[in-house]
Structure formats: structure tokens, C-alpha cells
Coordinates of N, CA and C in Angstrom, one line a residue:
M1 N -35.5 -12.6 23.8 CA -34.3 -13.3 23.4 C -33.1 -12.7 24.1
R2 N -33.1 -11.4 24.3 CA -31.9 -10.8 24.9 C -31.8 -11.3 26.4
E3 N -32.9 -11.5 27.1 CA -32.9 -12.0 28.4 C -32.3 -13.4 28.4
K4 N -32.6 -14.3 27.5 CA -32.1 -15.6 27.4 C -30.6 -15.6 27.2
N5 N -30.1 -14.7 26.3 CA -28.7 -14.5 26.1 C -27.9 -14.1 27.4
N6 N -28.5 -13.2 28.1 CA -27.9 -12.7 29.3 C -27.8 -13.8 30.4
L7 N -28.9 -14.6 30.5 CA -28.9 -15.7 31.4 C -27.8 -16.8 31.0
S8 N -27.7 -17.0 29.7 CA -26.7 -18.0 29.2 C -25.3 -17.5 29.6
I9 N -25.0 -16.2 29.3 CA -23.7 -15.6 29.6 C -23.4 -15.7 31.1
R10 N -24.4 -15.4 32.0 CA -24.2 -15.5 33.4 C -23.9 -17.0 33.9
V11 N -24.6 -17.9 33.3 CA -24.4 -19.3 33.7 C -23.0 -19.8 33.2
I12 N -22.6 -19.4 32.0 CA -21.3 -19.8 31.5 C -20.2 -19.1 32.3
S13 N -20.4 -17.9 32.7 CA -19.4 -17.2 33.5 C -19.3 -17.8 34.9
F14 N -20.4 -18.2 35.4 CA -20.4 -18.9 36.7 C -19.6 -20.2 36.7
F15 N -19.8 -21.0 35.6 CA -19.1 -22.3 35.5 C -17.6 -22.0 35.3
I16 N -17.3 -21.0 34.5 CA -15.9 -20.7 34.3 C -15.2 -20.3 35.6
A17 N -15.9 -19.5 36.4 CA -15.3 -19.0 37.7 C -15.1 -20.2 38.6
V18 N -16.1 -21.0 38.7 CA -16.0 -22.2 39.6 C -14.9 -23.1 39.1
S19 N -14.8 -23.4 37.9 CA -13.7 -24.2 37.3 C -12.4 -23.7 37.6
L20 N -12.2 -22.4 37.5 CA -10.9 -21.8 37.8 C -10.6 -21.8 39.3
A21 N -11.6 -21.6 40.1 CA -11.4 -21.7 41.6 C -11.0 -23.1 42.0
L22 N -11.6 -24.1 41.4 CA -11.3 -25.5 41.7 C -9.9 -25.9 41.2
L23 N -9.5 -25.4 40.1 CA -8.2 -25.6 39.6 C -7.1 -25.0 40.5
V24 N -7.3 -23.8 40.9 CA -6.4 -23.1 41.8 C -6.3 -23.9 43.1
F25 N -7.5 -24.2 43.7 CA -7.5 -24.9 45.0 C -6.8 -26.3 44.9
S26 N -7.1 -27.0 43.9 CA -6.6 -28.4 43.8 C -5.1 -28.3 43.5
T27 N -4.6 -27.3 42.8 CA -3.2 -27.2 42.5 C -2.4 -26.9 43.8
S28 N -2.9 -25.9 44.6 CA -2.2 -25.5 45.8 C -2.4 -26.4 47.0
A29 N -3.6 -26.9 47.1 CA -3.9 -27.7 48.3 C -3.3 -29.1 48.3
G30 N -3.2 -29.7 47.2 CA -2.7 -31.1 47.1 C -1.3 -31.2 46.8
A31 N -0.7 -30.2 46.3 CA 0.7 -30.3 45.9 C 1.7 -30.1 47.1
S32 N 2.7 -30.9 47.1 CA 3.7 -30.7 48.2 C 4.6 -29.6 47.7
P33 N 5.2 -28.9 48.6 CA 6.1 -27.8 48.2 C 7.3 -28.3 47.3
S34 N 7.7 -27.5 46.4 CA 8.8 -27.9 45.6 C 10.1 -27.3 46.1
T35 N 11.2 -28.0 45.8 CA 12.5 -27.6 46.2 C 13.2 -26.9 45.0
N36 N 13.7 -25.8 45.2 CA 14.3 -25.0 44.0 C 15.8 -25.6 43.8
I37 N 16.1 -25.8 42.5 CA 17.4 -26.2 42.1 C 18.1 -25.0 41.5
W38 N 19.1 -24.5 42.2 CA 19.9 -23.3 41.8 C 21.2 -23.7 41.2
D39 N 21.8 -24.8 41.7 CA 23.2 -25.1 41.3 C 23.4 -26.6 41.3
W40 N 24.6 -27.0 41.0 CA 24.9 -28.4 40.9 C 24.8 -29.1 42.2
H41 N 25.1 -28.4 43.3 CA 24.9 -29.0 44.6 C 23.5 -29.4 44.9
D42 N 22.6 -28.4 44.5 CA 21.1 -28.7 44.7 C 20.7 -29.9 43.9
L43 N 21.2 -30.0 42.6 CA 20.8 -31.1 41.8 C 21.3 -32.4 42.3
H44 N 22.5 -32.4 42.8 CA 23.1 -33.6 43.4 C 22.3 -34.0 44.6
A45 N 21.7 -33.1 45.4 CA 20.9 -33.5 46.6 C 19.6 -34.1 46.2
V46 N 19.2 -34.0 45.0 CA 17.9 -34.6 44.6 C 18.0 -36.2 44.8
R47 N 19.2 -36.7 44.7 CA 19.4 -38.2 44.9 C 18.9 -38.7 46.2
E48 N 18.8 -37.8 47.2 CA 18.4 -38.1 48.5 C 16.9 -38.3 48.6
N49 N 16.1 -37.7 47.7 CA 14.7 -37.8 47.7 C 14.2 -37.8 46.2
L50 N 14.2 -38.9 45.6 CA 13.8 -39.0 44.2 C 12.3 -38.8 43.9
G51 N 11.5 -38.9 45.0 CA 10.1 -38.7 44.8 C 9.6 -37.3 45.1
G52 N 10.6 -36.4 45.4 CA 10.2 -35.0 45.7 C 9.8 -34.2 44.5
N53 N 9.3 -33.0 44.7 CA 9.0 -32.0 43.7 C 10.1 -31.0 43.6
Y54 N 10.6 -30.8 42.4 CA 11.8 -29.9 42.2 C 11.5 -28.9 41.0
R55 N 12.1 -27.7 41.2 CA 11.9 -26.7 40.2 C 13.3 -26.2 39.8
L56 N 13.7 -26.3 38.6 CA 15.0 -25.8 38.1 C 14.8 -24.3 37.9
M57 N 15.7 -23.5 38.7 CA 15.5 -22.1 38.7 C 16.4 -21.4 37.7
N58 N 17.4 -22.0 37.2 CA 18.3 -21.4 36.1 C 19.0 -22.5 35.4
N59 N 19.7 -22.2 34.3 CA 20.4 -23.2 33.6 C 21.7 -23.6 34.4
L60 N 22.0 -24.9 34.4 CA 23.2 -25.3 35.0 C 24.3 -25.5 33.9
D61 N 25.4 -24.8 34.1 CA 26.5 -25.0 33.1 C 27.8 -24.9 33.8
A62 N 28.9 -24.7 33.1 CA 30.2 -24.8 33.7 C 30.5 -23.6 34.6
T63 N 29.7 -22.6 34.6 CA 29.9 -21.4 35.4 C 29.0 -21.5 36.7
T64 N 28.2 -22.5 36.8 CA 27.3 -22.6 38.0 C 28.0 -23.3 39.1
A65 N 27.8 -22.8 40.3 CA 28.5 -23.4 41.5 C 28.3 -24.9 41.6
G66 N 29.4 -25.6 41.9 CA 29.5 -27.0 42.1 C 29.9 -27.8 40.8
Y67 N 30.0 -27.0 39.7 CA 30.3 -27.7 38.5 C 31.6 -28.5 38.5
M68 N 32.7 -27.8 39.0 CA 34.0 -28.4 39.0 C 34.1 -29.7 39.8
E69 N 33.5 -29.7 41.0 CA 33.6 -30.9 41.8 C 32.5 -32.0 41.6
L70 N 31.4 -31.6 40.8 CA 30.3 -32.6 40.6 C 30.1 -33.0 39.2
A71 N 30.4 -32.1 38.2 CA 29.9 -32.4 36.8 C 31.0 -32.2 35.8
S72 N 32.1 -31.6 36.1 CA 33.2 -31.4 35.1 C 33.8 -32.8 34.7
A73 N 34.6 -32.8 33.7 CA 35.3 -34.0 33.2 C 36.2 -34.5 34.3
R74 N 36.7 -33.7 35.2 CA 37.5 -34.1 36.3 C 36.8 -34.6 37.5
A75 N 35.5 -34.3 37.6 CA 34.7 -34.7 38.7 C 34.6 -36.3 38.8
N76 N 34.4 -36.7 40.0 CA 34.2 -38.2 40.3 C 35.3 -39.0 39.7
E77 N 36.5 -38.6 40.0 CA 37.7 -39.4 39.6 C 37.7 -39.5 38.0
G78 N 37.4 -38.4 37.4 CA 37.5 -38.4 35.9 C 36.2 -39.0 35.2
R79 N 35.2 -39.3 35.9 CA 34.0 -39.9 35.3 C 33.0 -38.8 35.0
G80 N 33.2 -37.6 35.5 CA 32.2 -36.6 35.2 C 30.9 -36.7 36.1
W81 N 29.8 -36.2 35.6 CA 28.5 -36.3 36.4 C 28.1 -37.7 36.5
Q82 N 27.8 -38.2 37.7 CA 27.4 -39.6 37.9 C 25.9 -39.6 38.2

């Protein structure tokens, strides 16, 4: 009985290892690189490639670069973020 349990554990471990390897490979091999969004300028640039992959690296707020000219109430001739 103990031999059967050991075999089961090895088979299950093998399938878990293979599944994890396939997951890592498929995630890294098929994915296109992502562009990091650090500030309002980076976010604004997304408009040039709406089909890209993007990663927001920090919160965008009134203290983040580009806020005054792109997202504040005065930006875009008083229209704010467009």
C-alpha cells in the first residue's frame, strides 16, 4: 500500500511540475512586452497604441508629472483629461 501511495505522490508531483512549467512558458513566450505607465505623459501616449500591453507602475494623481498640462481642470482648454 505504501508503494502505491509513493507512486501516486510522484505522478501528481510530476503533473504539477509540468503544469507550472507550461504556465510559465506560455505566459512569457506568447506575451508581448508591456510598457510601464509612470506618469500622465505615459498614460497619454497609450492613445498611440490602444492594442498594446501596459502596466501601471504607481498611482496617478495631482502630484504626478504631467498632471497640470494633461489632466488638471485647466488642461485641454479647461476640459481636463480628454
